[in-house]
PDB file of C-alpha atoms in Angstrom:
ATOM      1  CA  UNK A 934      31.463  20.397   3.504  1.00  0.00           C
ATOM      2  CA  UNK A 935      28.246  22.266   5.287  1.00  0.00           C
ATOM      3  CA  UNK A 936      30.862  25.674   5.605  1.00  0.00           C
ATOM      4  CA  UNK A 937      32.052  25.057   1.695  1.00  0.00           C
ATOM      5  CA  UNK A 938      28.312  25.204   1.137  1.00  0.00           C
ATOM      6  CA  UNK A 939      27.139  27.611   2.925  1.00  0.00           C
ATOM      7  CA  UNK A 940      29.682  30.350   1.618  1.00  0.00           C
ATOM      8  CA  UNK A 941      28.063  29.382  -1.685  1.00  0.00           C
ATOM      9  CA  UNK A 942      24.531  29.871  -0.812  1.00  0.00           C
ATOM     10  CA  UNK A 943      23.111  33.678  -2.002  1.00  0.00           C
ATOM     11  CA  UNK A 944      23.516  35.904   1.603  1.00  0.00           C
ATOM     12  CA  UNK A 945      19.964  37.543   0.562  1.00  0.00           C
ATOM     13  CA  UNK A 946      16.495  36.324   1.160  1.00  0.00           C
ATOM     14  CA  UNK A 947      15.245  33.623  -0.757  1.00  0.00           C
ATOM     15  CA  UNK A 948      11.797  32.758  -2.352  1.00  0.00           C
ATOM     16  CA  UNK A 949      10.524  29.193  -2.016  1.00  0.00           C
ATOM     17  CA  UNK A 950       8.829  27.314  -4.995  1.00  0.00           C
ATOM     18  CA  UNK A 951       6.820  24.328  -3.768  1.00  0.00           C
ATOM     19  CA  UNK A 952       3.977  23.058  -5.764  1.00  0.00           C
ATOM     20  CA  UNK A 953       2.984  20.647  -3.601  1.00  0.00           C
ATOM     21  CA  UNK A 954       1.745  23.327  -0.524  1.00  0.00           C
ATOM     22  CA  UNK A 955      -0.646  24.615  -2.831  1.00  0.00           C
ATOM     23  CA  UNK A 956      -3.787  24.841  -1.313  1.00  0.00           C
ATOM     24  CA  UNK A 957      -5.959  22.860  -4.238  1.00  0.00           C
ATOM     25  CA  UNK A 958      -3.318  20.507  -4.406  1.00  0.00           C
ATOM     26  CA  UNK A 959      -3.817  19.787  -0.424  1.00  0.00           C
ATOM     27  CA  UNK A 960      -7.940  19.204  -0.952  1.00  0.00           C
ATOM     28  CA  UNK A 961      -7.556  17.421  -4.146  1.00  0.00           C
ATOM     29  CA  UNK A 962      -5.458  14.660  -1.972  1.00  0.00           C
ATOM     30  CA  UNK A 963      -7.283  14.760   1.019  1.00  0.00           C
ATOM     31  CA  UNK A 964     -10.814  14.394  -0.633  1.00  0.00           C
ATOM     32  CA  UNK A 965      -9.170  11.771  -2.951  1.00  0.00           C
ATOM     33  CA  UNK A 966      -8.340   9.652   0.262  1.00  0.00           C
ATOM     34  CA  UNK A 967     -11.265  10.844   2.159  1.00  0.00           C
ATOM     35  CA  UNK A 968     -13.369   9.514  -1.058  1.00  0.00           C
ATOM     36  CA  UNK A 969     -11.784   6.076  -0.814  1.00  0.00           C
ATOM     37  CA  UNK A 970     -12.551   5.957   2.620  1.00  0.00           C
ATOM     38  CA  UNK A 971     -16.028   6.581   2.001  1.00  0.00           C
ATOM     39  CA  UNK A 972     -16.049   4.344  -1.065  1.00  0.00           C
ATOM     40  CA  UNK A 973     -14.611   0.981   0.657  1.00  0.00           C
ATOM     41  CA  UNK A 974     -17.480   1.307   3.431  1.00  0.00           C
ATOM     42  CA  UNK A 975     -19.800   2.146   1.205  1.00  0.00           C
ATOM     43  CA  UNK A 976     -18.821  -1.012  -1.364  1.00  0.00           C
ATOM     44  CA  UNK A 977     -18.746  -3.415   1.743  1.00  0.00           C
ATOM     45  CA  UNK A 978     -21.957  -2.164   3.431  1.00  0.00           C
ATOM     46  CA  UNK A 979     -24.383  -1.849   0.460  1.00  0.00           C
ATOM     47  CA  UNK A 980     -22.674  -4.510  -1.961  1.00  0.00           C
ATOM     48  CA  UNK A 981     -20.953  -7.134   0.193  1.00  0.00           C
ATOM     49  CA  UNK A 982     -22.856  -7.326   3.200  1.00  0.00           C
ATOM     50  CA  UNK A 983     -26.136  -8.205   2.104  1.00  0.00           C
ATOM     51  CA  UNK A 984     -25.117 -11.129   0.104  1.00  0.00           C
ATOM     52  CA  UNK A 985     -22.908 -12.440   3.028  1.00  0.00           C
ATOM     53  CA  UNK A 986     -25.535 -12.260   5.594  1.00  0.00           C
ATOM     54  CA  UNK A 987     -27.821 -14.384   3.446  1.00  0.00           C
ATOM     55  CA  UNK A 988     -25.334 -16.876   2.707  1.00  0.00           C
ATOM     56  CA  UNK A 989     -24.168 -17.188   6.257  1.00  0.00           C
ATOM     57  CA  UNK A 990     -27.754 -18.225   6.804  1.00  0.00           C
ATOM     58  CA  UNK A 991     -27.955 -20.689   3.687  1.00  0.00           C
ATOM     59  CA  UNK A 992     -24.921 -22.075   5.126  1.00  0.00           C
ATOM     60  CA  UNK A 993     -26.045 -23.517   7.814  1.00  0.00           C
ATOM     61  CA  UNK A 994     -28.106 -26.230   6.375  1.00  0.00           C
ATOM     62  CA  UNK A 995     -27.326 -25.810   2.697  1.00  0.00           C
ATOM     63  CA  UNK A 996     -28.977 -28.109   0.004  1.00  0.00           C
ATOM     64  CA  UNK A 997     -29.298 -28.394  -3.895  1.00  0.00           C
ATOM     65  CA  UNK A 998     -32.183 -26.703  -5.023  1.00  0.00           C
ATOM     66  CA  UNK A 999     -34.287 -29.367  -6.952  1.00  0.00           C
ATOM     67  CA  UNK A1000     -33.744 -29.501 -10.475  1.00  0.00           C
ATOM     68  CA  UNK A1001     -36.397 -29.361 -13.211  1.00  0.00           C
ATOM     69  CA  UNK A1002     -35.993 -33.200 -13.025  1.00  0.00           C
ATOM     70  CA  UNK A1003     -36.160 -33.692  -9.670  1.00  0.00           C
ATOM     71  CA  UNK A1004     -38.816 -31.807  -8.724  1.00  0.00           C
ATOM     72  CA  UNK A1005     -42.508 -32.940  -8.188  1.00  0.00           C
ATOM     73  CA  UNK A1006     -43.624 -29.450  -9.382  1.00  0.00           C
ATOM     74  CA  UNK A1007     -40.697 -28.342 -12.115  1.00  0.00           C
ATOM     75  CA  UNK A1008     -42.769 -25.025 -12.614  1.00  0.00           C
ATOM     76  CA  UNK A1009     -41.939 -23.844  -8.981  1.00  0.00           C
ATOM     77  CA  UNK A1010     -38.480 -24.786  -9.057  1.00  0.00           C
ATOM     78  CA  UNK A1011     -37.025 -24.157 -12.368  1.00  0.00           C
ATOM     79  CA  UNK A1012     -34.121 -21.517 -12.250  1.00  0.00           C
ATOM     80  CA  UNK A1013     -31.485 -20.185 -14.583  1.00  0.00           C
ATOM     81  CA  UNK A1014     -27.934 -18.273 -13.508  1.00  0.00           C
ATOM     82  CA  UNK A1015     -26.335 -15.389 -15.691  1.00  0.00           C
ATOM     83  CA  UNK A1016     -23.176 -13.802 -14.288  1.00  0.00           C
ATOM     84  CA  UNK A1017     -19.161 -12.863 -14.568  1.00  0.00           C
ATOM     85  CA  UNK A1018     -16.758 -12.835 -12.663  1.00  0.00           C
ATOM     86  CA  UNK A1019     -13.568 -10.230 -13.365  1.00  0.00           C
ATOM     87  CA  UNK A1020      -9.919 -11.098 -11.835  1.00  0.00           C
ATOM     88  CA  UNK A1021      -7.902  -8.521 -10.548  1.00  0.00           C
ATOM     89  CA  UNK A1022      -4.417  -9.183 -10.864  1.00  0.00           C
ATOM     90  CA  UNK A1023      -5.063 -12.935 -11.265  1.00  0.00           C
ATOM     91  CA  UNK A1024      -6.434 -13.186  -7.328  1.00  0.00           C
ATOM     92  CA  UNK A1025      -9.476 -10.605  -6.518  1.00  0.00           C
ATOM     93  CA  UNK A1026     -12.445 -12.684  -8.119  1.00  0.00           C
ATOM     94  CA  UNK A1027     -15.686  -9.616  -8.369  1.00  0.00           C
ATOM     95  CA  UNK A1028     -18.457 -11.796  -9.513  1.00  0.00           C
ATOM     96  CA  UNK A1029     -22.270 -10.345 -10.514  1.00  0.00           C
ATOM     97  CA  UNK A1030     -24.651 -13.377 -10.598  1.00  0.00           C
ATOM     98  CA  UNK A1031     -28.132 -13.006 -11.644  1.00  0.00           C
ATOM     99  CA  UNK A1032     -30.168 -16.266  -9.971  1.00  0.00           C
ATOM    100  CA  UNK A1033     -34.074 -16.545 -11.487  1.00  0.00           C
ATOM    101  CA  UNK A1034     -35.943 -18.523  -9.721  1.00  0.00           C
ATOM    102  CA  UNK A1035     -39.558 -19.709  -8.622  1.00  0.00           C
ATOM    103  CA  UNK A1036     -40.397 -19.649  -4.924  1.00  0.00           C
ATOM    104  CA  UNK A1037     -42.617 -22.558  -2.933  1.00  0.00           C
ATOM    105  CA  UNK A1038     -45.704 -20.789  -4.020  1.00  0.00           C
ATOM    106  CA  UNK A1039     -44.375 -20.879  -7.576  1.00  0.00           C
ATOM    107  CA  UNK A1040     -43.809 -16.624  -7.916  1.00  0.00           C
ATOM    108  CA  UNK A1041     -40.972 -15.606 -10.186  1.00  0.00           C
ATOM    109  CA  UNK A1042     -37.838 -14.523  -8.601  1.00  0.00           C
ATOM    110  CA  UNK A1043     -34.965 -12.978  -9.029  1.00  0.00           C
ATOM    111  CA  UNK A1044     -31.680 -12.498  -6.788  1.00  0.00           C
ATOM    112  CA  UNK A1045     -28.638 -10.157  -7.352  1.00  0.00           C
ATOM    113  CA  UNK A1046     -25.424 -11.131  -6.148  1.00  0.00           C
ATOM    114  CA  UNK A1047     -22.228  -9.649  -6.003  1.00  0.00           C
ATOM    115  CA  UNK A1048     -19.711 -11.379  -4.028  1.00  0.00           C
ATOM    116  CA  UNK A1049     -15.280 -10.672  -4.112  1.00  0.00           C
ATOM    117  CA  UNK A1050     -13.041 -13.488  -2.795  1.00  0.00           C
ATOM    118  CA  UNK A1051      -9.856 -14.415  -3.498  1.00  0.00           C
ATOM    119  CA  UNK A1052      -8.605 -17.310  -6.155  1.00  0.00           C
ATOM    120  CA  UNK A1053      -5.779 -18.078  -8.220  1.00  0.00           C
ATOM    121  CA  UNK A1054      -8.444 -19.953 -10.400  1.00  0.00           C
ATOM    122  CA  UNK A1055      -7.935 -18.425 -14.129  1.00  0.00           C
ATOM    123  CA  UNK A1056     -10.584 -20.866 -15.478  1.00  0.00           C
ATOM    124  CA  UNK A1057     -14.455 -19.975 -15.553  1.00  0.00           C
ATOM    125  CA  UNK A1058     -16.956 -20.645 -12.849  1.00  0.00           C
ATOM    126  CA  UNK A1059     -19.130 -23.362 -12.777  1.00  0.00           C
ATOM    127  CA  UNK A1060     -22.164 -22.579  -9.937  1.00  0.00           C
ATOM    128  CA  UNK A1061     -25.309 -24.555  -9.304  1.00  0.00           C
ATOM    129  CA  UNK A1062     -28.314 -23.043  -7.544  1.00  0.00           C
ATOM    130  CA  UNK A1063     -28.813 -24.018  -3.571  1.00  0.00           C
ATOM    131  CA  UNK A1064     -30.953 -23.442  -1.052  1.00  0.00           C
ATOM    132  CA  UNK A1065     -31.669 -23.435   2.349  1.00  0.00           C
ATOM    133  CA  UNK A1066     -33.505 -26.479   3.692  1.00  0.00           C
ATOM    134  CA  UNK A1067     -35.621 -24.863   6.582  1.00  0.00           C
ATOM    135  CA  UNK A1068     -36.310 -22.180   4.474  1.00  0.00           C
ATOM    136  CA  UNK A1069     -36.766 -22.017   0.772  1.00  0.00           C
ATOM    137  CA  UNK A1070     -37.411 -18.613   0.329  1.00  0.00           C
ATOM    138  CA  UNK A1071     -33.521 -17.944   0.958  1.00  0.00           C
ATOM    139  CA  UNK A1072     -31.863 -19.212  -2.734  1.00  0.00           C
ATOM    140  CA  UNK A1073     -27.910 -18.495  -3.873  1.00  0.00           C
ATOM    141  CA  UNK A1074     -25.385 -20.767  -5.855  1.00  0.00           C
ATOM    142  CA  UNK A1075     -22.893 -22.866  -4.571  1.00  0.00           C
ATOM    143  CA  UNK A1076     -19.967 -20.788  -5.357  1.00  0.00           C
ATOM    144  CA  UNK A1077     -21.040 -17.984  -2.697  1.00  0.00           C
ATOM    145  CA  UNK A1078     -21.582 -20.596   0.186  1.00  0.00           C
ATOM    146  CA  UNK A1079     -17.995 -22.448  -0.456  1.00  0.00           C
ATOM    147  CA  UNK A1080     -16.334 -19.269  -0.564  1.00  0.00           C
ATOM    148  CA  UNK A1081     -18.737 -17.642   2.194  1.00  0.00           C
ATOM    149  CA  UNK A1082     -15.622 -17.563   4.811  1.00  0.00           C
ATOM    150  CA  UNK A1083     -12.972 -15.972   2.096  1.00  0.00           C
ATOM    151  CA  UNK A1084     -15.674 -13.569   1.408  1.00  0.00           C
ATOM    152  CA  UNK A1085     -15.786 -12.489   4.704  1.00  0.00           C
ATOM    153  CA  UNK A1086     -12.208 -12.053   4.945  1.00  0.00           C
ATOM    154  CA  UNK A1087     -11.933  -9.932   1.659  1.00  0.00           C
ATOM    155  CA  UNK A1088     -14.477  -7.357   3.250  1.00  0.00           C
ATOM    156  CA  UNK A1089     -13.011  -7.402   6.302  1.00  0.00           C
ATOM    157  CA  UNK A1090      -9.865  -5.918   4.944  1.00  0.00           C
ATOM    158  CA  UNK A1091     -12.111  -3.295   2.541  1.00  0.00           C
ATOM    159  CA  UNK A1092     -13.683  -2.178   5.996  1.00  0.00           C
ATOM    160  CA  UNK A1093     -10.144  -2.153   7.391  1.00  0.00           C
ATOM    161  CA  UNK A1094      -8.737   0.287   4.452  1.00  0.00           C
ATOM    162  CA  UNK A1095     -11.937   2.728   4.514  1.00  0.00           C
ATOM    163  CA  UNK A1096     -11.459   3.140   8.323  1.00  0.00           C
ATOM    164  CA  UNK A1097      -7.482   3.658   7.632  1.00  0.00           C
ATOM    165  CA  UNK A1098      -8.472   6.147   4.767  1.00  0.00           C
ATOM    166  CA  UNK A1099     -10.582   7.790   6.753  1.00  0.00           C
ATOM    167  CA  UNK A1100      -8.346   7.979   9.736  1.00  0.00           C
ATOM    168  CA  UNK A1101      -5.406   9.317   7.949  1.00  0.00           C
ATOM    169  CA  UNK A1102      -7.433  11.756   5.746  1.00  0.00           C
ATOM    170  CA  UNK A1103      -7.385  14.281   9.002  1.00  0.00           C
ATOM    171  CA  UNK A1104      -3.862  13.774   9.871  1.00  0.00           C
ATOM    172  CA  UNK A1105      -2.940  14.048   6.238  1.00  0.00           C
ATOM    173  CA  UNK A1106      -4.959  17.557   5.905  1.00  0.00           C
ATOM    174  CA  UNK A1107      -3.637  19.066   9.096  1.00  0.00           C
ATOM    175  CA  UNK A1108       0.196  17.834   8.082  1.00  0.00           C
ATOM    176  CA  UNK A1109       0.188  19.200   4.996  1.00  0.00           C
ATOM    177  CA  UNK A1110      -1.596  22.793   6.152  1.00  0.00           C
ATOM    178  CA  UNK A1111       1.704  22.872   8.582  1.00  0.00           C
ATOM    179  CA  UNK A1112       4.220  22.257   5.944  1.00  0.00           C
ATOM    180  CA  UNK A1113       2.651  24.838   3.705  1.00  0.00           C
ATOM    181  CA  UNK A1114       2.709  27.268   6.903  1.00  0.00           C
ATOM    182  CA  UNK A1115       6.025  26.900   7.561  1.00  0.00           C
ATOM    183  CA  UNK A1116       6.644  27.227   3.939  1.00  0.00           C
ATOM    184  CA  UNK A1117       5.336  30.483   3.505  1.00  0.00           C
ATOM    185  CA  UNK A1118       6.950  31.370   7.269  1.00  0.00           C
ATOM    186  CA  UNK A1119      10.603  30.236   5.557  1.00  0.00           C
ATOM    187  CA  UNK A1120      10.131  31.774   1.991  1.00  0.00           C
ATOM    188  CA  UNK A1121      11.436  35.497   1.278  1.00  0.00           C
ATOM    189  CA  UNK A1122      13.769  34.659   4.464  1.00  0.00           C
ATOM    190  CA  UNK A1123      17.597  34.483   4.894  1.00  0.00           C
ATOM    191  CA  UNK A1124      17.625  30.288   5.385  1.00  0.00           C
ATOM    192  CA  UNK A1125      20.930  28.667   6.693  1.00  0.00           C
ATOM    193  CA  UNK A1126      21.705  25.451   4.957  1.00  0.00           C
ATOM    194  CA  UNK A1127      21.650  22.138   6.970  1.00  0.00           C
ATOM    195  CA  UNK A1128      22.141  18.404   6.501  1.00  0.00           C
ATOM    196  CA  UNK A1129      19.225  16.176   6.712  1.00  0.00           C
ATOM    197  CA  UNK A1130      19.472  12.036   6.541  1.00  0.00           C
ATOM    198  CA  UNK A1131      17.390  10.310   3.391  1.00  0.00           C
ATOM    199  CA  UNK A1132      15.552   7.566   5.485  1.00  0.00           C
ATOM    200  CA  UNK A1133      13.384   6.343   2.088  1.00  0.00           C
ATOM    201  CA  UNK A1134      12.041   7.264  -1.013  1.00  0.00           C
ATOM    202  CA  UNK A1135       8.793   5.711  -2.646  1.00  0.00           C
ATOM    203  CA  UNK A1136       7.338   6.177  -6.206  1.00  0.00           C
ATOM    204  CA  UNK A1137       3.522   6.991  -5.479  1.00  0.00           C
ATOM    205  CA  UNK A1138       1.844   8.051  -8.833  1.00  0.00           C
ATOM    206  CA  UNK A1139       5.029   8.797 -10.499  1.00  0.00           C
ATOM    207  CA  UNK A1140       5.561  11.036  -7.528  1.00  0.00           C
ATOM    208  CA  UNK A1141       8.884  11.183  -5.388  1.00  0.00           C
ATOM    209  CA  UNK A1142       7.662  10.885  -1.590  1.00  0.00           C
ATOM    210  CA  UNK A1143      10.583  11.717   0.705  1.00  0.00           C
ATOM    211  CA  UNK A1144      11.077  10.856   4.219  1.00  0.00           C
ATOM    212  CA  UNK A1145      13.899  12.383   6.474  1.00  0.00           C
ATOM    213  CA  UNK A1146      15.410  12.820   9.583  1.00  0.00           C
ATOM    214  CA  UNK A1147      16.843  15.720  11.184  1.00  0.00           C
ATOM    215  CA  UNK A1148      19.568  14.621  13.614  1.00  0.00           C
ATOM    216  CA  UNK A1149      19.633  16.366  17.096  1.00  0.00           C
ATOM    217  CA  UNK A1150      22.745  16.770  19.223  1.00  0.00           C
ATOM    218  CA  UNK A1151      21.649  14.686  22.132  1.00  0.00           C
ATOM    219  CA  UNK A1152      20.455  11.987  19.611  1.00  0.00           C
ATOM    220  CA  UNK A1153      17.287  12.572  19.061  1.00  0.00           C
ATOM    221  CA  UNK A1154      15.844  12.960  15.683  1.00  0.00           C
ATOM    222  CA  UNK A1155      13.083  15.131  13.873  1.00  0.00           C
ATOM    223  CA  UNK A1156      11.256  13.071  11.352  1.00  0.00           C
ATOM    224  CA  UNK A1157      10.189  14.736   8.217  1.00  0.00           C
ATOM    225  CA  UNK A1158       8.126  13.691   5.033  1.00  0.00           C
ATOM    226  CA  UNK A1159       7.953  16.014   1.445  1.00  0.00           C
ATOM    227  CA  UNK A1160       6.603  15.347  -1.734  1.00  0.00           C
ATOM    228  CA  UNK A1161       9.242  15.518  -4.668  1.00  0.00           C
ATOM    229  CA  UNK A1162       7.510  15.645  -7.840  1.00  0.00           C
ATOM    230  CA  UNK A1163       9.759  14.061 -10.319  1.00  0.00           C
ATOM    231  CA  UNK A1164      12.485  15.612  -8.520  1.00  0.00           C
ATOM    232  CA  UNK A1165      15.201  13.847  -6.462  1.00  0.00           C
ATOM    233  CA  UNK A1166      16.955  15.267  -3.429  1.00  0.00           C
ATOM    234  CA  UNK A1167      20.039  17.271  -3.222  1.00  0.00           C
ATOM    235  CA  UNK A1168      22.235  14.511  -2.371  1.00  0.00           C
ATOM    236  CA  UNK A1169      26.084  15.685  -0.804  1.00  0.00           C
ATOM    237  CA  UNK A1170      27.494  12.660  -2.600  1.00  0.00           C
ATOM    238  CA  UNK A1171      26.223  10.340  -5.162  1.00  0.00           C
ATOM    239  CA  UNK A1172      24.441   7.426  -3.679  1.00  0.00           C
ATOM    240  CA  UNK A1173      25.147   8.664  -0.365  1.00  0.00           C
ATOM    241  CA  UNK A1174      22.057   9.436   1.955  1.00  0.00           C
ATOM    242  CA  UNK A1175      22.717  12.875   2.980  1.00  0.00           C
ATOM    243  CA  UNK A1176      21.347  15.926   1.382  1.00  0.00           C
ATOM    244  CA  UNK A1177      20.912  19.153   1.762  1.00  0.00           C
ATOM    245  CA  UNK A1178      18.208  21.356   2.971  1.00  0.00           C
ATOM    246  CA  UNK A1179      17.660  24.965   4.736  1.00  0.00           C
ATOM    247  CA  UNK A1180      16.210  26.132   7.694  1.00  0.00           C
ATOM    248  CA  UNK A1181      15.523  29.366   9.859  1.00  0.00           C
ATOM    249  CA  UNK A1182      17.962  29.062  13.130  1.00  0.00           C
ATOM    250  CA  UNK A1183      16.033  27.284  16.204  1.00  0.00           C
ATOM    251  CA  UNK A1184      13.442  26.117  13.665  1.00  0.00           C
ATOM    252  CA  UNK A1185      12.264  22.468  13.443  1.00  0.00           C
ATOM    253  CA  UNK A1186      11.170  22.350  10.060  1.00  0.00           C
ATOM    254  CA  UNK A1187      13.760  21.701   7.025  1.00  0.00           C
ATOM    255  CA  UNK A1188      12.782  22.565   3.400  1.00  0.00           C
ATOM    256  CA  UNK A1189      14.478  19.750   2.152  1.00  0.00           C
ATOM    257  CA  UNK A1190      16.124  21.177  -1.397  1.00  0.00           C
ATOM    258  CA  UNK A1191      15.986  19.481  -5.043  1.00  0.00           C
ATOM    259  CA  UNK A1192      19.162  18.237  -7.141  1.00  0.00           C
ATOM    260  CA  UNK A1193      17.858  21.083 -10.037  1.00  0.00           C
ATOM    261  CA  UNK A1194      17.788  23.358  -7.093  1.00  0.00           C
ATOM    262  CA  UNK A1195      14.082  24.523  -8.735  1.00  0.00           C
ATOM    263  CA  UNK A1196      12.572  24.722  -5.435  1.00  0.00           C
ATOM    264  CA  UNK A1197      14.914  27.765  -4.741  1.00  0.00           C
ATOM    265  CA  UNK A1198      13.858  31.394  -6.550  1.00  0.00           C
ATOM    266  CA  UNK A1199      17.503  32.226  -7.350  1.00  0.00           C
ATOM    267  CA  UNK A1200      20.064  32.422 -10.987  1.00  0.00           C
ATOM    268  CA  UNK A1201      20.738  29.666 -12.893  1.00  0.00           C
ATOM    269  CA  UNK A1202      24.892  31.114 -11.824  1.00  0.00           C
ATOM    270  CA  UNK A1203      23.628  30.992  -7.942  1.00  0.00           C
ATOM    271  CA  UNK A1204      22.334  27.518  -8.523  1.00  0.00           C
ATOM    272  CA  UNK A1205      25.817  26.351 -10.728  1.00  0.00           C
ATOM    273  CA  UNK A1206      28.109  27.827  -7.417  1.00  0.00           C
ATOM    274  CA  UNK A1207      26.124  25.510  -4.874  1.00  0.00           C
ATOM    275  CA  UNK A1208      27.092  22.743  -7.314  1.00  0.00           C
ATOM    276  CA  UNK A1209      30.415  23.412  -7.652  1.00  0.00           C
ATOM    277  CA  UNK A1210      30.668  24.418  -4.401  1.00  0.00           C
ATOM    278  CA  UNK A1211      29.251  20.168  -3.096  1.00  0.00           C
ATOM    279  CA  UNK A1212      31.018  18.477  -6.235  1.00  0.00           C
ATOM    280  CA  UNK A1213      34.379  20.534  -5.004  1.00  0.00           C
ATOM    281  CA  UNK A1214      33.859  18.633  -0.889  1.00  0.00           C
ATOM    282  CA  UNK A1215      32.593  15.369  -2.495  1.00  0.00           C
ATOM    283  CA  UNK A1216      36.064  14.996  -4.413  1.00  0.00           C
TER     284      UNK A1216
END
């Protein structure tokens, strides 16, 4: 099939059209997952954190803060709670409370929290005010205590994906400035067409992310990753999970070709002769 192929391919150097090595396209995605990076810590360090390391406290010897009934002096003790609490997809709870309060020398009050845990819970929130009991200057409701430990948790795993974001954001940049090197190294060159292995394809953004494998002769394998557009691979046979790709002899790299063949700057009649030429073998 590779020789029926190759006899169809133009014996002439060939431009390369890839959108996705262009340079702005690179920044735009690495300061996109740079910024997310940044974001997560930021969200979990000035948000999150404050609001767990004051509950962790309350925690350990919580109690009701008296109510205006129970209280000797209902002037110092009187508070009122204003808040929401937004679902995402029916299990991330991101809840703003407002907590007014008096303090023990009877001074007005007033603490922000913000607080994400996880709950299936569809139905509202109902929070009374707390305290804790060796020291009543530190005031929250009862809804950030109980759910102090899943709180925890939920940060934990934001810290976790701004360290990951951060991490990859190099790797990312420094992948895709070699891909767009060896691009430009292939492009206006005579390239020799090659088989390549489809190991998976994922829909990111209505995007087309590629990953496959080079096979070596002593069974080893080169591991490659492209970014498809809309586009799907040039597969050899329908279904199958071999397509088609070109390459410089002795070169690693593979510029891994689409079905439309728009990758390639050739004629709509070159393009129809390298279809012929795989729907011929795949008969």
């Amino acid at each position: 099939m590779l020789s029926a192929l190759a006899s169809a391919f133009p014996k002439r150097p060939i431009l390369l059209k890839d959108k996705t090595t262009n340079i702005l396209r690179i920044l735009a995605l690495v300061l996109v997952c740079g910024a997310a990076g940044v974001g997560a810590l930021v969200l979990s360090w000035s948000k999150l954190l404050p609001g767990i390391e004051i509950d962790r406290v309350i925690a350990k010897d919580v109690e009701e803060l008296p109510s205006s009934r129970q209280a000797a002096a209902p002037s110092r003790t009187a508070s009122s709670i204003q808040g929401k609490c937004k679902s995402t997809l029916f299990v991330l709870q991101d809840c703003d409370i407002s907590l007014s309060y008096r303090d023990g020398k009877g001074a007005s009050r007033t603490r922000e929290i913000s607080m994400m845990f996880l709950d299936l819970s569809v139905e509202d929130y109902s929070v009374s005010p707390v305290r804790s009991a060796s020291n009543h200057d530190l005031v929250s409701v009862d809804l950030a205590v109980d759910t102090l430990w899943n709180r925890i948790g939920v940060m934990a795993f934001i810290v976790l994906f701004g360290l990951g974001m951060l991490a990859v954001t190099p790797v990312l940049l420094v992948k895709s400035l070699a891909v767009r090197r060896y691009v430009r190294e292939f492009s206006g060159q005579i390239l020799a067409p090659v088989v390549v292995t489809i190991t998976s394809q994922t829909r990111v953004s209505g995007n087309n992310q590629v990953h496959y494998r080079i096979d070596g002769g002593t069974g080893s394998a080169k591991k490659l990753h492209t970014a498809f557009g809309k586009q799907v691979p040039f597969l050899l046979r329908p279904g199958g999970s071999q397509a088609l790709g070109l390459t410089l002899p002795g070169h690693e790299f593979v510029f891994l070709l689409d079905e439309a063949l728009t990758r390639l700057d050739i004629s709509d009649a070159e393009r129809q002769a390298i279809r012929d030429a795989r729907d011929a073998d795949a008969k």
